[in-house]
Each structure stands twice: as C-alpha cells, then as structure tokens.
C-alpha cells in the first residue's frame, strides 16, 4: 500500500502499516518527512505518481479536500483500477464529490473519518468511520482494523464524514459545557484541575442517559412517563448563577433557548429530549 501525506496523522498511519508488515510506499510534498519511515522499512517514492503506481491500495492523508484534488487530479489516470482510501477530513458534500470524481475514472473510492489523535492509532479507542465502495472497504478492512476499529456505513461516501462531524459536534459542545462549569467555579478559587476531577465521573455517568433519550426520540413520543420534563429543566437558575459569577452566559444560554422554545410552544410537560425539535427546526 502507499500513503500520500506524512503529516502528524499520515506519518503515524504509515508507521503502523510498516510495523504490521505491509509493504509500504510513502510520499510527502516536502522532502524529509519520509526519512524515519524509510529507516523502519518503508520505501520513499520521489513523486506522488510513483507512489500511486507502486500499490493497489492508495491511502491519502492530506490537509483538506482542496489539497487532495491538487495532488490527485493530474494523476487520475494512474489511479484507475486502484483503491483510493481517503482519510483526509472532508465535509459530506466534499466526500460525495470525490467519490463521483473517482467513479468517473474507474477508481474505487472509500472515504474514511479518523476518530482518534495520532497517539491513539493502533490503540483501543481509535475508530475509523468508512463509507463509499463496499468492495474497497472489503479490501481495506484488514489495514483499517490495524489503525482502529473500522465501521462501514454503506455506499453513500458522505456518511462517514457526516458521522465524524456529528460526533465531533457532540464533543465540542460537551467540552464547552465542561469549560463553562470550570469558569463558574473559578472565582470561588476552584482550580480547573479540581473541577475536572468532579466533572469527568459526573459526565461519564450522565452518558448513561443517551439510550433513554434515543428511545424517546425514535419512538416519537416525548410524553413517555418517567422523563425529566422541560419545565423542570428550565435553566434560569444556572444562567443567573453564571452571571453572578461574572462570566459569560453564552454556553448555558444556548441550551436554555432550546428548552424555552419548546416550553413556549406548549410542550413544557414533555421530556427534555424534545429540545431536539428546537435543533431540527431552526428558529
Ligand atoms: P498535518 O498538518 O500534520 O499534515 C498535513 C499534510 O498534508 C502534510 O503531509 C502536508 O505536506 C500535506 N499537504 C498540505 N497541503 C498540501 C498540498 N497542497 N499538496 C500536497 N500536500 C499537502 O495534518 P495531519 O496529518 O494532522 O492531518 C491530516 C488529515 O488527517 C487532515 O485532514 C486532518 O483533519 C485529519 N485528521 C487528523 C487528526 C489529528 O489529530 N492530527 C485526527 C483526525 C483526522 P507538507 O509536509 O509538505 O506540508
């Protein structure tokens, strides 16, 4: 296999493949990044074209969608008949565009979203989300599973990216929530480290609620008994306590607005999961 792009992520992917005994050809735009990999057993190709022509599976890990086209457009003839595994982060629309571009030239395209930082590659907790050509997934699965747990979502090449970005959206909002809490207690002399020690087990325990929310949402009935109601979830007291601490209320205001919109629509006695309706239908 060949790896094009030996940045922080591509370099680690290539190193893992070499360690696992794959014949690995590598290429990077700037010279020098291949040296350590060559010492471990990789072959450095002087051009991207030579890297592509040397392998049936071509892995691309570049900066973004534009750089993928910049490198591959002039070489599409060389890619024909090969499997292109693109683990560069793209939007769903960009992944679909690349899949159509590849299909038009007889290239089997698989889009991959890496849910890991470089240090996690090959370790438990690393996940590679995939969509696109089923045949390409079949061919790449053994390699992907060395990097992380691979999951295939189907022929729509945009789905891996969609899941990737949705999971990252969940993560960033959770991080912002933690940071809001840390900012709230800071004026009381509580260090962020001390707060993290409280927040991590609390938030971990709270993820146990996802299944219940999911059952209500998929069941399309927000009145199911036993849920915390939206009225009970009014966050005014948290907003005012945040303001009293002299901090921004933007993070908590955002959740409060989603709650309020459903209460104002007359759904105050429904469960908290109903705020997904506020999210699905922008105000
Ligand atoms: P880096 O910035 O470390 O590396 C970027 C790579 O892209 C380098 O090899 C760089 O080459 C190359 N590149 C950039 N522009 C061009 C271009 N126009 N033509 C040719 N090569 C180009 O990024 P990462 O390795 O961290 O990330 C790579 C991809 O992996 C990104 O899409 C990122 O979102 C994704 N990813 C990264 C994660 C991470 O934690 N690092 C996690 C999950 C996904 P050069 O050395 O010449 O500059």
PDB file of N, CA and C in Angstrom, residues 159-256:
ATOM      1  N   UNK A 159     -21.407   9.552   4.191  1.00  0.00           N
ATOM      2  CA  UNK A 159     -21.892   9.178   5.532  1.00  0.00           C
ATOM      3  C   UNK A 159     -20.795   9.133   6.598  1.00  0.00           C
ATOM      4  N   UNK A 160     -19.605   8.675   6.213  1.00  0.00           N
ATOM      5  CA  UNK A 160     -18.525   8.604   7.223  1.00  0.00           C
ATOM      6  C   UNK A 160     -18.234  10.000   7.749  1.00  0.00           C
ATOM      7  N   UNK A 161     -18.158  10.950   6.824  1.00  0.00           N
ATOM      8  CA  UNK A 161     -17.882  12.331   7.221  1.00  0.00           C
ATOM      9  C   UNK A 161     -19.027  12.892   8.070  1.00  0.00           C
ATOM     10  N   UNK A 162     -20.249  12.549   7.682  1.00  0.00           N
ATOM     11  CA  UNK A 162     -21.404  13.055   8.442  1.00  0.00           C
ATOM     12  C   UNK A 162     -21.361  12.560   9.891  1.00  0.00           C
ATOM     13  N   UNK A 163     -21.115  11.249  10.059  1.00  0.00           N
ATOM     14  CA  UNK A 163     -20.989  10.693  11.419  1.00  0.00           C
ATOM     15  C   UNK A 163     -19.821  11.365  12.147  1.00  0.00           C
ATOM     16  N   UNK A 164     -18.698  11.494  11.444  1.00  0.00           N
ATOM     17  CA  UNK A 164     -17.490  12.070  12.041  1.00  0.00           C
ATOM     18  C   UNK A 164     -17.794  13.461  12.594  1.00  0.00           C
ATOM     19  N   UNK A 165     -18.398  14.296  11.736  1.00  0.00           N
ATOM     20  CA  UNK A 165     -18.655  15.680  12.148  1.00  0.00           C
ATOM     21  C   UNK A 165     -19.738  15.748  13.227  1.00  0.00           C
ATOM     22  N   UNK A 166     -20.721  14.840  13.162  1.00  0.00           N
ATOM     23  CA  UNK A 166     -21.762  14.822  14.197  1.00  0.00           C
ATOM     24  C   UNK A 166     -21.153  14.441  15.555  1.00  0.00           C
ATOM     25  N   UNK A 167     -20.247  13.465  15.534  1.00  0.00           N
ATOM     26  CA  UNK A 167     -19.618  13.064  16.800  1.00  0.00           C
ATOM     27  C   UNK A 167     -18.708  14.171  17.320  1.00  0.00           C
ATOM     28  N   UNK A 168     -18.021  14.857  16.400  1.00  0.00           N
ATOM     29  CA  UNK A 168     -17.170  15.977  16.835  1.00  0.00           C
ATOM     30  C   UNK A 168     -18.025  17.123  17.374  1.00  0.00           C
ATOM     31  N   UNK A 169     -19.199  17.339  16.759  1.00  0.00           N
ATOM     32  CA  UNK A 169     -20.101  18.383  17.265  1.00  0.00           C
ATOM     33  C   UNK A 169     -20.494  18.068  18.703  1.00  0.00           C
ATOM     34  N   UNK A 170     -20.846  16.800  18.958  1.00  0.00           N
ATOM     35  CA  UNK A 170     -21.209  16.397  20.331  1.00  0.00           C
ATOM     36  C   UNK A 170     -20.045  16.668  21.280  1.00  0.00           C
ATOM     37  N   UNK A 171     -18.851  16.338  20.814  1.00  0.00           N
ATOM     38  CA  UNK A 171     -17.670  16.501  21.679  1.00  0.00           C
ATOM     39  C   UNK A 171     -17.412  17.970  22.005  1.00  0.00           C
ATOM     40  N   UNK A 172     -17.478  18.824  20.983  1.00  0.00           N
ATOM     41  CA  UNK A 172     -17.152  20.238  21.238  1.00  0.00           C
ATOM     42  C   UNK A 172     -18.169  20.881  22.179  1.00  0.00           C
ATOM     43  N   UNK A 173     -19.455  20.523  22.023  1.00  0.00           N
ATOM     44  CA  UNK A 173     -20.464  21.106  22.912  1.00  0.00           C
ATOM     45  C   UNK A 173     -20.235  20.605  24.345  1.00  0.00           C
ATOM     46  N   UNK A 174     -19.865  19.322  24.475  1.00  0.00           N
ATOM     47  CA  UNK A 174     -19.565  18.799  25.818  1.00  0.00           C
ATOM     48  C   UNK A 174     -18.342  19.519  26.407  1.00  0.00           C
ATOM     49  N   UNK A 175     -17.297  19.703  25.601  1.00  0.00           N
ATOM     50  CA  UNK A 175     -16.105  20.411  26.098  1.00  0.00           C
ATOM     51  C   UNK A 175     -16.474  21.826  26.547  1.00  0.00           C
ATOM     52  N   UNK A 176     -17.306  22.498  25.734  1.00  0.00           N
ATOM     53  CA  UNK A 176     -17.705  23.866  26.097  1.00  0.00           C
ATOM     54  C   UNK A 176     -18.482  23.844  27.411  1.00  0.00           C
ATOM     55  N   UNK A 177     -19.298  22.817  27.614  1.00  0.00           N
ATOM     56  CA  UNK A 177     -20.057  22.682  28.859  1.00  0.00           C
ATOM     57  C   UNK A 177     -19.128  22.518  30.055  1.00  0.00           C
ATOM     58  N   UNK A 178     -18.129  21.666  29.890  1.00  0.00           N
ATOM     59  CA  UNK A 178     -17.150  21.480  30.974  1.00  0.00           C
ATOM     60  C   UNK A 178     -16.431  22.796  31.277  1.00  0.00           C
ATOM     61  N   UNK A 179     -16.040  23.503  30.211  1.00  0.00           N
ATOM     62  CA  UNK A 179     -15.286  24.751  30.402  1.00  0.00           C
ATOM     63  C   UNK A 179     -16.160  25.829  31.043  1.00  0.00           C
ATOM     64  N   UNK A 180     -17.462  25.811  30.706  1.00  0.00           N
ATOM     65  CA  UNK A 180     -18.375  26.748  31.362  1.00  0.00           C
ATOM     66  C   UNK A 180     -18.396  26.468  32.872  1.00  0.00           C
ATOM     67  N   UNK A 181     -18.522  25.197  33.217  1.00  0.00           N
ATOM     68  CA  UNK A 181     -18.530  24.830  34.642  1.00  0.00           C
ATOM     69  C   UNK A 181     -17.244  25.252  35.332  1.00  0.00           C
ATOM     70  N   UNK A 182     -16.109  25.031  34.645  1.00  0.00           N
ATOM     71  CA  UNK A 182     -14.812  25.399  35.237  1.00  0.00           C
ATOM     72  C   UNK A 182     -14.730  26.909  35.445  1.00  0.00           C
ATOM     73  N   UNK A 183     -15.289  27.674  34.480  1.00  0.00           N
ATOM     74  CA  UNK A 183     -15.273  29.143  34.610  1.00  0.00           C
ATOM     75  C   UNK A 183     -16.188  29.589  35.747  1.00  0.00           C
ATOM     76  N   UNK A 184     -17.285  28.851  35.954  1.00  0.00           N
ATOM     77  CA  UNK A 184     -18.230  29.210  37.035  1.00  0.00           C
ATOM     78  C   UNK A 184     -17.588  29.106  38.413  1.00  0.00           C
ATOM     79  N   UNK A 185     -16.819  28.034  38.613  1.00  0.00           N
ATOM     80  CA  UNK A 185     -16.268  27.822  39.957  1.00  0.00           C
ATOM     81  C   UNK A 185     -14.936  28.543  40.160  1.00  0.00           C
ATOM     82  N   UNK A 186     -14.326  29.004  39.052  1.00  0.00           N
ATOM     83  CA  UNK A 186     -13.006  29.643  39.172  1.00  0.00           C
ATOM     84  C   UNK A 186     -12.996  30.832  40.134  1.00  0.00           C
ATOM     85  N   UNK A 187     -14.014  31.743  40.077  1.00  0.00           N
ATOM     86  CA  UNK A 187     -13.978  32.885  41.009  1.00  0.00           C
ATOM     87  C   UNK A 187     -14.032  32.451  42.472  1.00  0.00           C
ATOM     88  N   UNK A 188     -14.476  31.220  42.726  1.00  0.00           N
ATOM     89  CA  UNK A 188     -14.512  30.718  44.108  1.00  0.00           C
ATOM     90  C   UNK A 188     -13.186  30.077  44.493  1.00  0.00           C
ATOM     91  N   UNK A 189     -12.195  30.206  43.610  1.00  0.00           N
ATOM     92  CA  UNK A 189     -10.865  29.684  43.934  1.00  0.00           C
ATOM     93  C   UNK A 189     -10.692  28.209  43.599  1.00  0.00           C
ATOM     94  N   UNK A 190     -11.633  27.646  42.836  1.00  0.00           N
ATOM     95  CA  UNK A 190     -11.529  26.219  42.473  1.00  0.00           C
ATOM     96  C   UNK A 190     -10.694  26.112  41.192  1.00  0.00           C
ATOM     97  N   UNK A 191      -9.666  25.298  41.228  1.00  0.00           N
ATOM     98  CA  UNK A 191      -8.816  25.162  40.031  1.00  0.00           C
ATOM     99  C   UNK A 191      -9.556  24.324  38.987  1.00  0.00           C
ATOM    100  N   UNK A 192      -9.156  24.516  37.732  1.00  0.00           N
ATOM    101  CA  UNK A 192      -9.759  23.740  36.645  1.00  0.00           C
ATOM    102  C   UNK A 192      -9.482  22.252  36.858  1.00  0.00           C
ATOM    103  N   UNK A 193      -8.299  21.936  37.375  1.00  0.00           N
ATOM    104  CA  UNK A 193      -7.961  20.522  37.615  1.00  0.00           C
ATOM    105  C   UNK A 193      -8.904  19.908  38.654  1.00  0.00           C
ATOM    106  N   UNK A 194      -9.140  20.671  39.717  1.00  0.00           N
ATOM    107  CA  UNK A 194     -10.035  20.185  40.777  1.00  0.00           C
ATOM    108  C   UNK A 194     -11.435  19.950  40.203  1.00  0.00           C
ATOM    109  N   UNK A 195     -11.893  20.914  39.382  1.00  0.00           N
ATOM    110  CA  UNK A 195     -13.230  20.785  38.791  1.00  0.00           C
ATOM    111  C   UNK A 195     -13.286  19.594  37.836  1.00  0.00           C
ATOM    112  N   UNK A 196     -12.198  19.402  37.060  1.00  0.00           N
ATOM    113  CA  UNK A 196     -12.162  18.285  36.110  1.00  0.00           C
ATOM    114  C   UNK A 196     -12.336  16.954  36.850  1.00  0.00           C
ATOM    115  N   UNK A 197     -11.752  16.876  38.036  1.00  0.00           N
ATOM    116  CA  UNK A 197     -11.860  15.651  38.827  1.00  0.00           C
ATOM    117  C   UNK A 197     -13.298  15.343  39.219  1.00  0.00           C
ATOM    118  N   UNK A 198     -14.106  16.389  39.369  1.00  0.00           N
ATOM    119  CA  UNK A 198     -15.534  16.198  39.674  1.00  0.00           C
ATOM    120  C   UNK A 198     -16.334  15.969  38.386  1.00  0.00           C
ATOM    121  N   UNK A 199     -15.989  16.734  37.337  1.00  0.00           N
ATOM    122  CA  UNK A 199     -16.809  16.722  36.123  1.00  0.00           C
ATOM    123  C   UNK A 199     -16.676  15.413  35.340  1.00  0.00           C
ATOM    124  N   UNK A 200     -15.473  14.855  35.298  1.00  0.00           N
ATOM    125  CA  UNK A 200     -15.275  13.670  34.444  1.00  0.00           C
ATOM    126  C   UNK A 200     -16.177  12.502  34.869  1.00  0.00           C
ATOM    127  N   UNK A 201     -16.182  12.106  36.147  1.00  0.00           N
ATOM    128  CA  UNK A 201     -17.074  10.989  36.508  1.00  0.00           C
ATOM    129  C   UNK A 201     -18.552  11.353  36.369  1.00  0.00           C
ATOM    130  N   UNK A 202     -18.892  12.628  36.639  1.00  0.00           N
ATOM    131  CA  UNK A 202     -20.292  13.069  36.517  1.00  0.00           C
ATOM    132  C   UNK A 202     -20.763  12.953  35.070  1.00  0.00           C
ATOM    133  N   UNK A 203     -19.979  13.529  34.146  1.00  0.00           N
ATOM    134  CA  UNK A 203     -20.385  13.489  32.734  1.00  0.00           C
ATOM    135  C   UNK A 203     -20.367  12.063  32.207  1.00  0.00           C
ATOM    136  N   UNK A 204     -19.405  11.268  32.656  1.00  0.00           N
ATOM    137  CA  UNK A 204     -19.359   9.866  32.220  1.00  0.00           C
ATOM    138  C   UNK A 204     -20.641   9.157  32.654  1.00  0.00           C
ATOM    139  N   UNK A 205     -21.049   9.386  33.907  1.00  0.00           N
ATOM    140  CA  UNK A 205     -22.287   8.745  34.397  1.00  0.00           C
ATOM    141  C   UNK A 205     -23.486   9.229  33.595  1.00  0.00           C
ATOM    142  N   UNK A 206     -23.489  10.522  33.237  1.00  0.00           N
ATOM    143  CA  UNK A 206     -24.640  11.094  32.523  1.00  0.00           C
ATOM    144  C   UNK A 206     -24.800  10.548  31.108  1.00  0.00           C
ATOM    145  N   UNK A 207     -23.726  10.022  30.506  1.00  0.00           N
ATOM    146  CA  UNK A 207     -23.872   9.446  29.163  1.00  0.00           C
ATOM    147  C   UNK A 207     -24.805   8.234  29.208  1.00  0.00           C
ATOM    148  N   UNK A 208     -25.024   7.708  30.396  1.00  0.00           N
ATOM    149  CA  UNK A 208     -25.992   6.613  30.550  1.00  0.00           C
ATOM    150  C   UNK A 208     -27.393   7.038  30.156  1.00  0.00           C
ATOM    151  N   UNK A 209     -27.632   8.353  30.091  1.00  0.00           N
ATOM    152  CA  UNK A 209     -28.960   8.846  29.712  1.00  0.00           C
ATOM    153  C   UNK A 209     -29.210   8.839  28.203  1.00  0.00           C
ATOM    154  N   UNK A 210     -28.154   8.668  27.397  1.00  0.00           N
ATOM    155  CA  UNK A 210     -28.330   8.743  25.930  1.00  0.00           C
ATOM    156  C   UNK A 210     -29.356   7.729  25.437  1.00  0.00           C
ATOM    157  N   UNK A 211     -29.269   6.512  25.952  1.00  0.00           N
ATOM    158  CA  UNK A 211     -30.171   5.442  25.474  1.00  0.00           C
ATOM    159  C   UNK A 211     -31.627   5.805  25.704  1.00  0.00           C
ATOM    160  N   UNK A 212     -31.901   6.388  26.877  1.00  0.00           N
ATOM    161  CA  UNK A 212     -33.275   6.788  27.196  1.00  0.00           C
ATOM    162  C   UNK A 212     -33.758   7.882  26.256  1.00  0.00           C
ATOM    163  N   UNK A 213     -32.924   8.902  26.024  1.00  0.00           N
ATOM    164  CA  UNK A 213     -33.281   9.967  25.071  1.00  0.00           C
ATOM    165  C   UNK A 213     -33.546   9.361  23.689  1.00  0.00           C
ATOM    166  N   UNK A 214     -32.650   8.459  23.280  1.00  0.00           N
ATOM    167  CA  UNK A 214     -32.761   7.869  21.934  1.00  0.00           C
ATOM    168  C   UNK A 214     -34.068   7.089  21.794  1.00  0.00           C
ATOM    169  N   UNK A 215     -34.446   6.350  22.854  1.00  0.00           N
ATOM    170  CA  UNK A 215     -35.684   5.564  22.789  1.00  0.00           C
ATOM    171  C   UNK A 215     -36.885   6.494  22.630  1.00  0.00           C
ATOM    172  N   UNK A 216     -36.882   7.615  23.355  1.00  0.00           N
ATOM    173  CA  UNK A 216     -37.993   8.572  23.266  1.00  0.00           C
ATOM    174  C   UNK A 216     -38.030   9.207  21.870  1.00  0.00           C
ATOM    175  N   UNK A 217     -36.879   9.638  21.381  1.00  0.00           N
ATOM    176  CA  UNK A 217     -36.824  10.306  20.061  1.00  0.00           C
ATOM    177  C   UNK A 217     -37.258   9.339  18.961  1.00  0.00           C
ATOM    178  N   UNK A 218     -36.703   8.124  18.979  1.00  0.00           N
ATOM    179  CA  UNK A 218     -37.044   7.158  17.921  1.00  0.00           C
ATOM    180  C   UNK A 218     -38.499   6.700  18.042  1.00  0.00           C
ATOM    181  N   UNK A 219     -39.012   6.692  19.279  1.00  0.00           N
ATOM    182  CA  UNK A 219     -40.420   6.321  19.498  1.00  0.00           C
ATOM    183  C   UNK A 219     -41.381   7.456  19.176  1.00  0.00           C
ATOM    184  N   UNK A 220     -40.823   8.652  18.900  1.00  0.00           N
ATOM    185  CA  UNK A 220     -41.609   9.831  18.506  1.00  0.00           C
ATOM    186  C   UNK A 220     -42.699  10.184  19.525  1.00  0.00           C
ATOM    187  N   UNK A 221     -42.406   9.925  20.801  1.00  0.00           N
ATOM    188  CA  UNK A 221     -43.383  10.274  21.838  1.00  0.00           C
ATOM    189  C   UNK A 221     -42.645  10.889  23.032  1.00  0.00           C
ATOM    190  N   UNK A 222     -42.720  12.234  23.115  1.00  0.00           N
ATOM    191  CA  UNK A 222     -41.988  12.943  24.183  1.00  0.00           C
ATOM    192  C   UNK A 222     -42.769  12.968  25.496  1.00  0.00           C
ATOM    193  N   UNK A 223     -43.953  12.330  25.492  1.00  0.00           N
ATOM    194  CA  UNK A 223     -44.774  12.341  26.716  1.00  0.00           C
ATOM    195  C   UNK A 223     -44.564  11.082  27.560  1.00  0.00           C
ATOM    196  N   UNK A 224     -43.700  10.168  27.091  1.00  0.00           N
ATOM    197  CA  UNK A 224     -43.480   8.916  27.831  1.00  0.00           C
ATOM    198  C   UNK A 224     -43.186   9.223  29.309  1.00  0.00           C
ATOM    199  N   UNK A 225     -43.829   8.467  30.187  1.00  0.00           N
ATOM    200  CA  UNK A 225     -43.686   8.717  31.628  1.00  0.00           C
ATOM    201  C   UNK A 225     -42.249   8.463  32.094  1.00  0.00           C
ATOM    202  N   UNK A 226     -41.892   9.147  33.185  1.00  0.00           N
ATOM    203  CA  UNK A 226     -40.591   8.892  33.803  1.00  0.00           C
ATOM    204  C   UNK A 226     -39.484   9.810  33.312  1.00  0.00           C
ATOM    205  N   UNK A 227     -39.814  10.736  32.394  1.00  0.00           N
ATOM    206  CA  UNK A 227     -38.770  11.639  31.889  1.00  0.00           C
ATOM    207  C   UNK A 227     -38.705  12.912  32.723  1.00  0.00           C
ATOM    208  N   UNK A 228     -37.532  13.552  32.704  1.00  0.00           N
ATOM    209  CA  UNK A 228     -37.418  14.886  33.308  1.00  0.00           C
ATOM    210  C   UNK A 228     -38.095  15.867  32.355  1.00  0.00           C
ATOM    211  N   UNK A 229     -39.070  16.615  32.871  1.00  0.00           N
ATOM    212  CA  UNK A 229     -39.843  17.498  31.980  1.00  0.00           C
ATOM    213  C   UNK A 229     -39.037  18.728  31.591  1.00  0.00           C
ATOM    214  N   UNK A 230     -39.487  19.394  30.527  1.00  0.00           N
ATOM    215  CA  UNK A 230     -38.831  20.630  30.093  1.00  0.00           C
ATOM    216  C   UNK A 230     -39.010  21.728  31.138  1.00  0.00           C
ATOM    217  N   UNK A 231     -40.191  21.794  31.764  1.00  0.00           N
ATOM    218  CA  UNK A 231     -40.395  22.814  32.809  1.00  0.00           C
ATOM    219  C   UNK A 231     -39.397  22.622  33.942  1.00  0.00           C
ATOM    220  N   UNK A 232     -39.176  21.344  34.312  1.00  0.00           N
ATOM    221  CA  UNK A 232     -38.218  21.055  35.383  1.00  0.00           C
ATOM    222  C   UNK A 232     -36.797  21.400  34.919  1.00  0.00           C
ATOM    223  N   UNK A 233     -36.605  21.362  33.589  1.00  0.00           N
ATOM    224  CA  UNK A 233     -35.259  21.598  33.034  1.00  0.00           C
ATOM    225  C   UNK A 233     -35.012  23.073  32.735  1.00  0.00           C
ATOM    226  N   UNK A 234     -35.907  23.968  33.154  1.00  0.00           N
ATOM    227  CA  UNK A 234     -35.663  25.403  32.956  1.00  0.00           C
ATOM    228  C   UNK A 234     -34.335  25.759  33.644  1.00  0.00           C
ATOM    229  N   UNK A 235     -33.453  26.404  32.882  1.00  0.00           N
ATOM    230  CA  UNK A 235     -32.092  26.611  33.395  1.00  0.00           C
ATOM    231  C   UNK A 235     -31.847  28.028  33.898  1.00  0.00           C
ATOM    232  N   UNK A 236     -32.937  28.779  34.168  1.00  0.00           N
ATOM    233  CA  UNK A 236     -32.781  30.178  34.585  1.00  0.00           C
ATOM    234  C   UNK A 236     -31.838  30.319  35.777  1.00  0.00           C
ATOM    235  N   UNK A 237     -31.970  29.382  36.738  1.00  0.00           N
ATOM    236  CA  UNK A 237     -31.133  29.495  37.951  1.00  0.00           C
ATOM    237  C   UNK A 237     -29.648  29.309  37.620  1.00  0.00           C
ATOM    238  N   UNK A 238     -29.363  28.461  36.598  1.00  0.00           N
ATOM    239  CA  UNK A 238     -27.953  28.255  36.228  1.00  0.00           C
ATOM    240  C   UNK A 238     -27.445  29.488  35.465  1.00  0.00           C
ATOM    241  N   UNK A 239     -28.327  30.060  34.629  1.00  0.00           N
ATOM    242  CA  UNK A 239     -27.947  31.266  33.888  1.00  0.00           C
ATOM    243  C   UNK A 239     -27.646  32.396  34.876  1.00  0.00           C
ATOM    244  N   UNK A 240     -28.545  32.588  35.867  1.00  0.00           N
ATOM    245  CA  UNK A 240     -28.323  33.719  36.784  1.00  0.00           C
ATOM    246  C   UNK A 240     -27.121  33.469  37.695  1.00  0.00           C
ATOM    247  N   UNK A 241     -26.917  32.224  38.101  1.00  0.00           N
ATOM    248  CA  UNK A 241     -25.729  31.926  38.936  1.00  0.00           C
ATOM    249  C   UNK A 241     -24.447  32.177  38.141  1.00  0.00           C
ATOM    250  N   UNK A 242     -24.487  31.873  36.843  1.00  0.00           N
ATOM    251  CA  UNK A 242     -23.305  32.122  35.990  1.00  0.00           C
ATOM    252  C   UNK A 242     -23.043  33.623  35.916  1.00  0.00           C
ATOM    253  N   UNK A 243     -24.118  34.395  35.690  1.00  0.00           N
ATOM    254  CA  UNK A 243     -23.966  35.858  35.598  1.00  0.00           C
ATOM    255  C   UNK A 243     -23.445  36.421  36.913  1.00  0.00           C
ATOM    256  N   UNK A 244     -23.935  35.863  38.035  1.00  0.00           N
ATOM    257  CA  UNK A 244     -23.463  36.342  39.352  1.00  0.00           C
ATOM    258  C   UNK A 244     -21.967  36.080  39.542  1.00  0.00           C
ATOM    259  N   UNK A 245     -21.472  35.054  38.883  1.00  0.00           N
ATOM    260  CA  UNK A 245     -20.033  34.762  38.958  1.00  0.00           C
ATOM    261  C   UNK A 245     -19.235  35.674  38.037  1.00  0.00           C
ATOM    262  N   UNK A 246     -19.960  36.496  37.268  1.00  0.00           N
ATOM    263  CA  UNK A 246     -19.287  37.449  36.382  1.00  0.00           C
ATOM    264  C   UNK A 246     -18.778  36.835  35.087  1.00  0.00           C
ATOM    265  N   UNK A 247     -19.339  35.658  34.724  1.00  0.00           N
ATOM    266  CA  UNK A 247     -18.841  35.016  33.494  1.00  0.00           C
ATOM    267  C   UNK A 247     -19.880  35.120  32.388  1.00  0.00           C
ATOM    268  N   UNK A 248     -19.452  34.817  31.176  1.00  0.00           N
ATOM    269  CA  UNK A 248     -20.364  34.809  30.026  1.00  0.00           C
ATOM    270  C   UNK A 248     -21.430  33.730  30.229  1.00  0.00           C
ATOM    271  N   UNK A 249     -22.648  34.023  29.805  1.00  0.00           N
ATOM    272  CA  UNK A 249     -23.708  33.013  29.909  1.00  0.00           C
ATOM    273  C   UNK A 249     -24.002  32.379  28.533  1.00  0.00           C
ATOM    274  N   UNK A 250     -23.135  32.644  27.544  1.00  0.00           N
ATOM    275  CA  UNK A 250     -23.430  32.175  26.176  1.00  0.00           C
ATOM    276  C   UNK A 250     -23.680  30.667  26.081  1.00  0.00           C
ATOM    277  N   UNK A 251     -22.842  29.877  26.759  1.00  0.00           N
ATOM    278  CA  UNK A 251     -22.948  28.416  26.610  1.00  0.00           C
ATOM    279  C   UNK A 251     -24.275  27.927  27.187  1.00  0.00           C
ATOM    280  N   UNK A 252     -24.565  28.337  28.395  1.00  0.00           N
ATOM    281  CA  UNK A 252     -25.787  27.842  29.042  1.00  0.00           C
ATOM    282  C   UNK A 252     -27.036  28.503  28.432  1.00  0.00           C
ATOM    283  N   UNK A 253     -26.888  29.756  27.968  1.00  0.00           N
ATOM    284  CA  UNK A 253     -27.996  30.431  27.275  1.00  0.00           C
ATOM    285  C   UNK A 253     -28.454  29.621  26.065  1.00  0.00           C
ATOM    286  N   UNK A 254     -27.490  29.028  25.387  1.00  0.00           N
ATOM    287  CA  UNK A 254     -27.800  28.277  24.179  1.00  0.00           C
ATOM    288  C   UNK A 254     -28.766  27.127  24.509  1.00  0.00           C
ATOM    289  N   UNK A 255     -28.478  26.387  25.580  1.00  0.00           N
ATOM    290  CA  UNK A 255     -29.353  25.267  25.956  1.00  0.00           C
ATOM    291  C   UNK A 255     -30.694  25.812  26.443  1.00  0.00           C
ATOM    292  N   UNK A 256     -30.617  26.896  27.236  1.00  0.00           N
ATOM    293  CA  UNK A 256     -31.851  27.481  27.778  1.00  0.00           C
ATOM    294  C   UNK A 256     -32.792  27.926  26.657  1.00  0.00           C
TER     295      UNK A 256
END
